[in-house]
Coordinates of C-alpha atoms in Angstrom, one line a residue:
X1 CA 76.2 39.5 25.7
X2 CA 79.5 38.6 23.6
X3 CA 79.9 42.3 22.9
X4 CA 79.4 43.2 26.7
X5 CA 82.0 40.5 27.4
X6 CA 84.9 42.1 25.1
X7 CA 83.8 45.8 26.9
X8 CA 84.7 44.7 30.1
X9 CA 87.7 43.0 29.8
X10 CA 89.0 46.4 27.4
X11 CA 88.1 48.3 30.5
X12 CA 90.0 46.4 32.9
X13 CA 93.1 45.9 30.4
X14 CA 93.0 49.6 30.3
X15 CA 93.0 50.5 34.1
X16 CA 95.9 47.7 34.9
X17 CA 98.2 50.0 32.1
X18 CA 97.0 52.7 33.5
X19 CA 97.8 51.8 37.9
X20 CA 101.5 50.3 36.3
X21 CA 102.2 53.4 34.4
X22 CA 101.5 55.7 37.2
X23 CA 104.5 57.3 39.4
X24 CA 105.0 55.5 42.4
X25 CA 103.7 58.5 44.5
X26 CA 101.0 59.1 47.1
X27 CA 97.9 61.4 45.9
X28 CA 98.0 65.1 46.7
X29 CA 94.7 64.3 48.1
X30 CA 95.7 61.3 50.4
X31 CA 94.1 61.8 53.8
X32 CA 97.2 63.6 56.2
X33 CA 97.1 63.8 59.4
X34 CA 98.6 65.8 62.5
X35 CA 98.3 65.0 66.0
X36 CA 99.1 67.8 69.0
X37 CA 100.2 66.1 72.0
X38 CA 99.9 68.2 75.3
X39 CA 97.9 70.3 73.8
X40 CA 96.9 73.7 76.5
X41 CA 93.4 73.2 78.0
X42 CA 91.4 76.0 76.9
X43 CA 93.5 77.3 73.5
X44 CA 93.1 77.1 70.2
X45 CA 95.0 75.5 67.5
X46 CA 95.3 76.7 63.7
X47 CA 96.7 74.8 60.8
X48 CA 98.2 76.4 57.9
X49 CA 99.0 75.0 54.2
X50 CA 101.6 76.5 52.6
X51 CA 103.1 73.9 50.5
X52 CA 101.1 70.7 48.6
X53 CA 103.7 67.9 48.7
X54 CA 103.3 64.8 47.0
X55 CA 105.4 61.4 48.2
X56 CA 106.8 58.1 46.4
X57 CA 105.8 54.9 47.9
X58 CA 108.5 54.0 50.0
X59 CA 108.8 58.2 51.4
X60 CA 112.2 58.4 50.2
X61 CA 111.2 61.2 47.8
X62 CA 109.0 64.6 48.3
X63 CA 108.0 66.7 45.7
X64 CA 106.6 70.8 46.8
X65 CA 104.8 73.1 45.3
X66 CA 103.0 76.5 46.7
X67 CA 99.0 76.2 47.6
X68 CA 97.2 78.8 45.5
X69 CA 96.7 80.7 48.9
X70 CA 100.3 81.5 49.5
X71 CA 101.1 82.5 45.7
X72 CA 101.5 86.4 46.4
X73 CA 104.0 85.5 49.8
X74 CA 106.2 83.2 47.7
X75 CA 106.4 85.7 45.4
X76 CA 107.3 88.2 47.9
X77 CA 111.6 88.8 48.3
X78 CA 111.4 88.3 52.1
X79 CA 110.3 84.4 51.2
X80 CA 112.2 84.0 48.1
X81 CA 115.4 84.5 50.7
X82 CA 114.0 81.2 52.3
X83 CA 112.6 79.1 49.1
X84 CA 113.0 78.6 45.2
X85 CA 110.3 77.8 42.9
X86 CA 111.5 77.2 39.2
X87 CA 109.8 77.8 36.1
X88 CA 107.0 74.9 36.8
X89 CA 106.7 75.8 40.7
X90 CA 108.9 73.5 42.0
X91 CA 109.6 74.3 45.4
X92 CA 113.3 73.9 47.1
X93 CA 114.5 75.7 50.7
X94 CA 117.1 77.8 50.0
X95 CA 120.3 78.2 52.3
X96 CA 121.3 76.6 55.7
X97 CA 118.5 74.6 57.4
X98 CA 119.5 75.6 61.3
X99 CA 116.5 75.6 64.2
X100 CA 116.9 79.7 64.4
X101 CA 116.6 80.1 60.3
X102 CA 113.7 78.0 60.0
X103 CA 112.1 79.6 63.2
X104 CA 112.4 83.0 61.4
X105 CA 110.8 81.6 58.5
X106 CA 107.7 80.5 60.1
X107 CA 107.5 84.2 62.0
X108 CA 107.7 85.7 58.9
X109 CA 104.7 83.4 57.2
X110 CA 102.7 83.3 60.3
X111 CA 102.7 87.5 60.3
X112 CA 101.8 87.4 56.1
X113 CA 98.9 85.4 57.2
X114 CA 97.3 87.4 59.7
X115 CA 97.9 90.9 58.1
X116 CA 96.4 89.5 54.7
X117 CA 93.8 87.1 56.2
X118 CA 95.1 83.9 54.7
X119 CA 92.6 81.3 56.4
X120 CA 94.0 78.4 57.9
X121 CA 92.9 75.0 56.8
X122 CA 91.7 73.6 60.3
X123 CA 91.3 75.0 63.4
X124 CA 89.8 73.9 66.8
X125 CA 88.9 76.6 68.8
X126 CA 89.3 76.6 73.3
X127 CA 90.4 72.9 73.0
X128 CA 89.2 70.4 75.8
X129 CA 91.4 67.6 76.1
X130 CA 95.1 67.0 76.0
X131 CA 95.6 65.8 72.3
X132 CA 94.2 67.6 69.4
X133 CA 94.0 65.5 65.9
X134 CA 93.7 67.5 62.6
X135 CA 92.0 64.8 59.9
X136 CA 91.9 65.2 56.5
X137 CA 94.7 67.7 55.9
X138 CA 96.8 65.8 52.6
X139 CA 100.3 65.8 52.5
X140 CA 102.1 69.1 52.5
X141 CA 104.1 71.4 54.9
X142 CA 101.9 72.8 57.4
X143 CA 102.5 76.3 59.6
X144 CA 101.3 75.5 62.9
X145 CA 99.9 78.2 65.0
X146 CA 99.0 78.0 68.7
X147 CA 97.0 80.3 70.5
X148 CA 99.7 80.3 73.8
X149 CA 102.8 81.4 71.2
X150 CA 103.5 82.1 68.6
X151 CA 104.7 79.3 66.7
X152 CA 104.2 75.7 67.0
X153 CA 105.4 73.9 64.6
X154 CA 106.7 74.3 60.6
X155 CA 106.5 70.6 59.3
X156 CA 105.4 68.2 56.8
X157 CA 102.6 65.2 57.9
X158 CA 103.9 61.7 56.3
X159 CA 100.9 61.0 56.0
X160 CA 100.8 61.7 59.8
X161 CA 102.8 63.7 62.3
X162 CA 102.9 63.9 65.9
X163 CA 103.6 67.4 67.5
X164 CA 104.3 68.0 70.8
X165 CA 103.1 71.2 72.2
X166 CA 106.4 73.7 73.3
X167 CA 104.6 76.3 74.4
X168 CA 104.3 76.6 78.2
X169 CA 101.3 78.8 79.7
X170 CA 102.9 81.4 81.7
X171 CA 103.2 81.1 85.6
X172 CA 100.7 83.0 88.1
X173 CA 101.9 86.9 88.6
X174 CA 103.5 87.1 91.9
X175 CA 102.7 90.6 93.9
X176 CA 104.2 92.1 96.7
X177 CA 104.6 95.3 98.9
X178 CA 107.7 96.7 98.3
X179 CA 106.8 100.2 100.4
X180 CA 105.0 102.1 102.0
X181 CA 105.1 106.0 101.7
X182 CA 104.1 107.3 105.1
X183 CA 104.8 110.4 107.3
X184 CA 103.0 109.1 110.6
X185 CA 103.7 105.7 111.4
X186 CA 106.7 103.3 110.5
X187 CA 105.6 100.2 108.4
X188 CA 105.9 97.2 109.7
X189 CA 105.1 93.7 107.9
X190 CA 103.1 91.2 109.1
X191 CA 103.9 87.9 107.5
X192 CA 103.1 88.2 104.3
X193 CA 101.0 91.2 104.8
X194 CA 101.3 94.7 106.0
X195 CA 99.6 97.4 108.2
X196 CA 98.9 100.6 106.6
X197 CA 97.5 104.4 107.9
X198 CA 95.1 106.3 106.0
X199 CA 96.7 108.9 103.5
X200 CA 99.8 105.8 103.0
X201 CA 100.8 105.3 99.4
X202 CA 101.4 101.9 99.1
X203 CA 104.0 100.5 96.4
X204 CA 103.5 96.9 94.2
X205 CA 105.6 95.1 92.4
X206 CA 104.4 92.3 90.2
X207 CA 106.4 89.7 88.5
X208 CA 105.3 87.7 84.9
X209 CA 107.5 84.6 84.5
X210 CA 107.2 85.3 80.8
X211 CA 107.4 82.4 78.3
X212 CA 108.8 82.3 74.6
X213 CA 106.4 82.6 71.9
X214 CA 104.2 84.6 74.0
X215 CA 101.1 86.1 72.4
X216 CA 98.1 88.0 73.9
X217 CA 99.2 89.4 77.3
X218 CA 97.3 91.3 79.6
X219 CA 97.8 91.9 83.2
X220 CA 94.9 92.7 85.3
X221 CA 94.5 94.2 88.2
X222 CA 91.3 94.0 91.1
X223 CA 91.9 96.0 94.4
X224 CA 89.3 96.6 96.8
X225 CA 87.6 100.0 97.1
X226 CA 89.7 102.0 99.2
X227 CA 92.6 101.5 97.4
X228 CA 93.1 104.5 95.2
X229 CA 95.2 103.3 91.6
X230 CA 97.4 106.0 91.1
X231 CA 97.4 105.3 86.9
X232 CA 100.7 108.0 86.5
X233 CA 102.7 105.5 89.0
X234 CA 102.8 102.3 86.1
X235 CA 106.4 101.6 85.2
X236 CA 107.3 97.9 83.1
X237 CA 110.6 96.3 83.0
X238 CA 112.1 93.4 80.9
X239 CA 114.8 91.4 82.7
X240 CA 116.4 88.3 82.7
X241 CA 116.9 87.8 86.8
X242 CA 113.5 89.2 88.8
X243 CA 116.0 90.2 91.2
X244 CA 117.7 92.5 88.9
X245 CA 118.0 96.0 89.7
X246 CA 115.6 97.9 88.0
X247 CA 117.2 100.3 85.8
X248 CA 115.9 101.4 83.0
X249 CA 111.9 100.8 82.2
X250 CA 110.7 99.8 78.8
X251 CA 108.7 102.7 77.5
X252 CA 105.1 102.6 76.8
X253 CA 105.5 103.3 72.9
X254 CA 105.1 100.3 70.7
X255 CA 105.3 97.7 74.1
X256 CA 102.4 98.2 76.3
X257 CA 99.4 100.4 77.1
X258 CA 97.6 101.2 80.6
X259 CA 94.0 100.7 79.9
X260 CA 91.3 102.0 82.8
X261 CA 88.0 101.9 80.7
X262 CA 86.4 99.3 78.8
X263 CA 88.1 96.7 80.7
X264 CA 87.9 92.9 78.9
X265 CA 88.0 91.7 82.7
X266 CA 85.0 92.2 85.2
X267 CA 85.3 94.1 88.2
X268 CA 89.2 94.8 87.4
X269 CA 90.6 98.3 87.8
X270 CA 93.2 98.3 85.4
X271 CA 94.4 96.1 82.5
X272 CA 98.3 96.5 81.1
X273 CA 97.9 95.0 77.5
X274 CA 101.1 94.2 75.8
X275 CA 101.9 94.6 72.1
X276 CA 102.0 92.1 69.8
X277 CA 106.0 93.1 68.9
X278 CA 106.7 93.2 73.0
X279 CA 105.5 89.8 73.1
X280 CA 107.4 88.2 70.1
X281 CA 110.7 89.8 71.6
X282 CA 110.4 87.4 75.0
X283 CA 112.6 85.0 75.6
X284 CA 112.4 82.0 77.7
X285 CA 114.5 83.5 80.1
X286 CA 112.6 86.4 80.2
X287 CA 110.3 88.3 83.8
X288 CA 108.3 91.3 83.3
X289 CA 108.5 93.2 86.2
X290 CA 105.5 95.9 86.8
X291 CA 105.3 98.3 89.4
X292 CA 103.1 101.0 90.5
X293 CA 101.1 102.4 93.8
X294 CA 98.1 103.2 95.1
X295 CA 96.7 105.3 97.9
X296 CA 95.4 104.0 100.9
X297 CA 91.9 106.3 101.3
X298 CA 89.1 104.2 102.4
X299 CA 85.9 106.6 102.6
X300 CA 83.3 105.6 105.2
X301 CA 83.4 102.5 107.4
X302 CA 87.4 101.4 107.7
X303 CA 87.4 97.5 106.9
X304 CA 88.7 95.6 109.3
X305 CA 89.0 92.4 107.4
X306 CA 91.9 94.0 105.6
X307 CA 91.7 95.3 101.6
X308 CA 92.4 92.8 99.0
X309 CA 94.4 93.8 95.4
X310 CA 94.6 90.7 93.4
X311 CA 96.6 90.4 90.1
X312 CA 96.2 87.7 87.1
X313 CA 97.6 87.2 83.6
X314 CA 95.6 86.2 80.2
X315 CA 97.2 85.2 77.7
X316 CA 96.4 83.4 73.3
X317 CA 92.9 82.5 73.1
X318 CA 91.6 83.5 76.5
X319 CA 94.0 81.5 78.0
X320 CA 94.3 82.9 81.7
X321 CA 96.3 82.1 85.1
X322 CA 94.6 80.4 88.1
X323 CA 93.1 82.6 91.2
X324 CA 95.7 82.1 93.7
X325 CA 95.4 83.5 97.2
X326 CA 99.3 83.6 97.9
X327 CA 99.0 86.3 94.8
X328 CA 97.2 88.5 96.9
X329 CA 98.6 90.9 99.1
X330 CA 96.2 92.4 101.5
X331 CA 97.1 95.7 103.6
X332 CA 95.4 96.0 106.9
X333 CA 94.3 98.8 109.1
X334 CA 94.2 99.7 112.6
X335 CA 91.5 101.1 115.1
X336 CA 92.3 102.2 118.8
X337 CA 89.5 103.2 120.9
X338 CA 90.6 105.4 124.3
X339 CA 87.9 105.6 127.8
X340 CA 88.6 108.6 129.6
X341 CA 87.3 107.8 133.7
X342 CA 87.7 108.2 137.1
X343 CA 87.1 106.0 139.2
X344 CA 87.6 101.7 139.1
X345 CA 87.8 99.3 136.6
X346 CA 86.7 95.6 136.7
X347 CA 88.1 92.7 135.5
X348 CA 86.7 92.9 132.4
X349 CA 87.8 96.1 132.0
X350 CA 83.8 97.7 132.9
X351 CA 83.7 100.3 135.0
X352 CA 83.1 99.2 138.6
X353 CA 82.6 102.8 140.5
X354 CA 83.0 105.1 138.8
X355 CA 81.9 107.0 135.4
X356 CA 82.9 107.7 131.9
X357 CA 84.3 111.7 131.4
X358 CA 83.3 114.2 128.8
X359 CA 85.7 117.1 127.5
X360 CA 89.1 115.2 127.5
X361 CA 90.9 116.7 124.6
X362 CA 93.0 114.6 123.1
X363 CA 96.1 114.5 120.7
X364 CA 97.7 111.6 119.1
X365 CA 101.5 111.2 117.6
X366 CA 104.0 108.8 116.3
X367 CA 106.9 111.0 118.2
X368 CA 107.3 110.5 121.7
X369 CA 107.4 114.0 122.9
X370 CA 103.6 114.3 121.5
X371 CA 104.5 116.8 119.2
X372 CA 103.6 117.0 115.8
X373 CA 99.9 115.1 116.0
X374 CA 98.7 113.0 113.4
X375 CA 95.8 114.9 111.1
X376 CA 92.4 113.6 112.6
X377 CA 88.8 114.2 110.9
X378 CA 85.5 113.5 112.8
X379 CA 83.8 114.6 115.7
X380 CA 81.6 113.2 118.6
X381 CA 83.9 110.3 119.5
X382 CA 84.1 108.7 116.0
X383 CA 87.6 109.9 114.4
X384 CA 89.8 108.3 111.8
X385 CA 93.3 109.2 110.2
X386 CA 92.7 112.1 107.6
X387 CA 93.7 111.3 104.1
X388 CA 95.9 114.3 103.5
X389 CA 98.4 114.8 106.3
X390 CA 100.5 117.5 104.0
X391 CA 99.8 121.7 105.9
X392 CA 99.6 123.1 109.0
X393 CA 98.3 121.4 112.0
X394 CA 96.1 123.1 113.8
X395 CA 93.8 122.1 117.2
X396 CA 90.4 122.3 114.6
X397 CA 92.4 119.1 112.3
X398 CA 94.0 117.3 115.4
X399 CA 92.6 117.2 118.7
X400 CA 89.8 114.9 119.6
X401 CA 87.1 115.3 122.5
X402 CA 85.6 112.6 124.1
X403 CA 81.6 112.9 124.5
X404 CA 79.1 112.3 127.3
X405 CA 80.1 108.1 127.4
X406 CA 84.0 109.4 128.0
X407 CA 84.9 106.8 124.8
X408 CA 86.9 108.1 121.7
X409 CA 87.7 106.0 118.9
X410 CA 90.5 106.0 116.2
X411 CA 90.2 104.8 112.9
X412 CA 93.2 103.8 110.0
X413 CA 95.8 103.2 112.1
X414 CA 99.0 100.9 110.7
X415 CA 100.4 99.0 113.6
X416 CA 103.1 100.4 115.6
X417 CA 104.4 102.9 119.1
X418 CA 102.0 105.9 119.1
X419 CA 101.6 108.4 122.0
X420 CA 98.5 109.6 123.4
X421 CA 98.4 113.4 124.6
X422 CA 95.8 114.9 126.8
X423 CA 95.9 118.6 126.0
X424 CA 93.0 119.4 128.2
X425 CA 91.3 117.9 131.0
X426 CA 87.8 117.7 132.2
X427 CA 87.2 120.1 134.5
X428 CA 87.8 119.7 138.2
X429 CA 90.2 117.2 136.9
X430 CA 94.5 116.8 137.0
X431 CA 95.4 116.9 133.4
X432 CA 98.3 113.7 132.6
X433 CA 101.7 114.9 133.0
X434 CA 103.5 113.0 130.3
X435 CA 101.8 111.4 126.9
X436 CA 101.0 107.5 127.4
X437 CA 102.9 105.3 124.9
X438 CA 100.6 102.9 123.0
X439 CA 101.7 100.0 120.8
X440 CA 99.6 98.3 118.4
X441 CA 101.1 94.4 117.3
X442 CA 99.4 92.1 114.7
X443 CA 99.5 88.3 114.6
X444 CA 98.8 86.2 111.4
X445 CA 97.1 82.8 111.6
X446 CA 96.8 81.3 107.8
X447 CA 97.8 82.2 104.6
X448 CA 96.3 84.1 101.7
X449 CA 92.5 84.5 101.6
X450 CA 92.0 82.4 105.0
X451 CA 94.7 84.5 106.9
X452 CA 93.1 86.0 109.9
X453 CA 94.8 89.6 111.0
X454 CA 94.4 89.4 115.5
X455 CA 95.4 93.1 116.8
X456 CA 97.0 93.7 119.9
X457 CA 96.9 96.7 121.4
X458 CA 98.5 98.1 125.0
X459 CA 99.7 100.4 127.0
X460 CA 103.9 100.6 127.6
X461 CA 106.5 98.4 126.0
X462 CA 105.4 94.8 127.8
X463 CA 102.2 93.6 127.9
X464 CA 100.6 93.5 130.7
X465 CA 98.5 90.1 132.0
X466 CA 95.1 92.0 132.0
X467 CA 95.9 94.1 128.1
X468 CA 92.7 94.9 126.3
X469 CA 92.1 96.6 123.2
X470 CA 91.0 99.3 124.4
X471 CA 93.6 101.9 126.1
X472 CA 91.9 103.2 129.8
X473 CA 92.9 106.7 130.9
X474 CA 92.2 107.3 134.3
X475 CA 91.9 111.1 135.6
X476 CA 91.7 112.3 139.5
X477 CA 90.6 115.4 141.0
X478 CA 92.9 117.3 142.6
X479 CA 92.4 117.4 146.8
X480 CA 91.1 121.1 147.8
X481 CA 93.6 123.3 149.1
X482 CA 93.2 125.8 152.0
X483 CA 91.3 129.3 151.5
X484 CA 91.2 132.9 153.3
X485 CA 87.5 132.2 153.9
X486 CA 87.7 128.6 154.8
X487 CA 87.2 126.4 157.7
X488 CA 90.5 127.9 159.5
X489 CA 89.1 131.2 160.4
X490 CA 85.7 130.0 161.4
X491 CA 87.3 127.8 163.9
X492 CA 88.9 131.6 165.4
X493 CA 85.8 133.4 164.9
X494 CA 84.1 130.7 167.3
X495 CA 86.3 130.3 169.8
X496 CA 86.5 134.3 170.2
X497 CA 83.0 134.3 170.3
X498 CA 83.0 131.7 173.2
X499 CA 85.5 133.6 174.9
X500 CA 83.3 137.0 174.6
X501 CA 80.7 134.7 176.2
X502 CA 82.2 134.2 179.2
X503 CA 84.0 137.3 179.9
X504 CA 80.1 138.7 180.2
X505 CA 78.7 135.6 181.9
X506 CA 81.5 136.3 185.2
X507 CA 81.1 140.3 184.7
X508 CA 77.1 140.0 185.3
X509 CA 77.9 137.6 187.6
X510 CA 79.8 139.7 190.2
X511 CA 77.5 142.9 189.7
X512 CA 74.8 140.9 191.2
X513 CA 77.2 139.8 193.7

């Protein structure tokens, strides 16, 4: 028992020299913490070790050295113009500490690390909440990596550190129509939204409020079917003002690629995917302007409900912008049914006595004179606005015929003044002397996704109290005109007959006298 006695009181002599001969500095493997405040929903956040750092008691004095993953980049000349580590791996920055120099710095690890797979020491993938916490770390100087940039933050945790997150997610692509290519009809906006004619090319422009430390772009792109992506038409810029004239695009090489197959999004047409060097170039300044058209060439049934082409932006970890309906720019279309008649109309626009005509033929043009007629495919009263309006026009691509019923209809029509041409009447009927002017007006109700399209459509340039959407075309028959074997020579032949009559009746009549 004695002997146990003297053991324990050597043991606990020996550990009180030992805790007052030790340096007055904090373990290497002290717990060290670092806390992300406003941390991006739905990103992830890496942590990276490159320094071990021990601290005195009061944290007046540090003491670095490299973690045995980041030996070989130490070693490299592109760090040792940043650092120093003498002969027993001391570690010491090098040069002028300004925000841009140490900036560089942590570009220049951050790269090292991804091209040679140095693992971070944490990481919390898609995060949920608005603060992140990183346990467990030790002290050292941590490379902070965040999924929405490119750098977050180059620190050291004392024993903890609070970070605020810089980067800023970018803002939801804006489109718009800047043009429409057309050679029937003029385009006219509606609102926010515009009318189109079948065969139009139709010009976008989208604009990327781009955000510094960007990493991870793609723009994608969803139109409705109908709306033909013309892939050749994709030009990107980089300016500082959106309204800038657009000079000189950045070239595809090294900066971005047009991707149409194996698209990452569902049911998107195409995807522009940005480099990793175009992204680190952005400033905070920065837009990216794309543009680029397609062709309006609906086949079958022409929606009336208009065609959608919506645009949206991921970005980091599968970071991506809201759906927003203000982002999408629909193009509407245009029908204008014709009845060819004689006879009365109702109020409803029925016909009261009267009867539908077959075998108008009938023309339809953007100039007032009638001439050049729009191209037209179809047949039995269904037409629609042909897709390719380039070549001769001939009667086989541009007249239509109304059937038994006497209705016609026209399909893909942008709104606007057309005139309607009969070439030929039915027969036993007056053919129109002059083309009839027809004008075709939209109203908007709503915005976005809930914006409803009303089409007005008439006959003149003022609307009349009783305007329907469907333009009436009323036809007479001629009155008939005197003939050489009409009703005027019977009328003599009669009379001279009478007159024969009674020349005999008084000559018999005195014989027997």
């Amino acid at each position: 028992m004695r002997k146990m006695k003297k053991f324990l009181c050597a043991a606990l002599a020996s550990t009180m020299v030992l805790a007052m001969a030790a340096p007055s500095f904090a373990a290497q493997g002290d717990p060290g913490t670092i806390t992300i405040e406003n941390a991006i929903i739905g990103q992830s956040y890496n942590v990276y070790k490159l320094l071990d750092a021990i601290q005195n008691q009061d944290g007046s004095s540090w003491a670095y050295t490299v973690n045995v993953s980041w030996a070989a980049f130490f070693a490299t000349d592109e760090a040792k113009a940043y650092f120093t580590v003498d002969s027993v791996g001391n570690v010491a920055w090098k040069g002028d500490k300004s925000e841009a120099r140490v900036k560089d710095f942590a570009s220049l690890a951050l790269t090292y690390a991804k091209a040679n797979v140095i693992n971070p020491v944490a990481t919390q993938n898609k995060v949920t909440a608005p603060e992140v916490t990183f346990d467990g770390l030790g002290l050292g100087y941590f490379l902070l990596d965040s999924s929405a940039g490119t750098l977050l933050s180059l620190d050291t945790n004392s024993p903890s550190k609070n970070i605020k997150e810089k980067n800023e997610a970018p803002a939801v692509p804006s489109k718009s129509v800047t043009s429409i290519i057309n050679g029937n009809t003029n385009m006219e906006r509606v609102g926010e939204l515009t009318s189109v004619s079948i065969g139009d090319t139709i010009n976008y422009r989208i604009v990327i409020d781009a955000k510094e430390g960007a990493e991870n772009y793609v723009l994608h792109d969803d139109m409705d079917e109908g709306l033909i992506f013309n892939v050749d038409s994709v030009q990107v810029y980089k300016v500082s003002n959106q309204n800038a004239p657009l000079d000189v695009p950045v070239t595809p090489e090294n900066n971005y690629e047009v991707v149409t197959n194996n698209l990452c999004g569902e049911g998107c047409d195409f995807e522009v995917k940005f480099t990793s060097a175009f992204c680190t170039e952005l400033k905070k300044e920065d837009f990216i302007i794309v543009t680029y058209s397609t062709k309006f060439a609906p086949d079958g049934t022409v929606n009336s409900g208009g065609y959608n082409n919506k645009a949206h932006l991921t970005y980091g970890n599968g970071g991506t912008t809201p759906d927003n309906p203000g982002n999408n720019d629909k193009v509407f279309t245009f029908d204008m049914p014709v009845l060819k008649y004689t006879g009365t109309l109702d109020t409803n626009g029925d016909i009261a006595n009267g009867t539908g005509l077959a075998g108008a033929v009938f023309t339809l043009s953007a100039n007032a004179d009638g001439k050049n007629p729009i191209k037209i495919t179809g047949n039995n009263g269904a037409y629609r606005v042909a897709k390719i309006q380039t070549g001769d026009v001939t009667p086989e691509n541009s007249q239509m015929i109304t059937p038994e019923a006497g209705t016609l209809k026209i399909d893909g029509l942008a709104a606007g003044t057309y005139y309607l041409t009969e070439v030929t009447a039915p027969a036993g009927y007056n053919k129109l002397e002059a083309p009839i002017t027809v004008i075709i007006t939209a109203t908007v109700t709503g915005e976005g996704e809930t914006a409803v399209v009303t089409k007005t459509m008439y006959e003149g340039t003022e609307v009349p109290e009783n305007a329907t959407n469907r333009i009436n075309v009323l036809n007479n028959t001629g009155s008939l005109l005197p003939s050489t074997g009409g009703i005027g020579t019977t009328i003599f032949y009669a009379a001279g007959i009478i007159l024969m009559a009674g020349a005999v009746f008084f000559v018999v009549r005195r014989k027997r006298a």
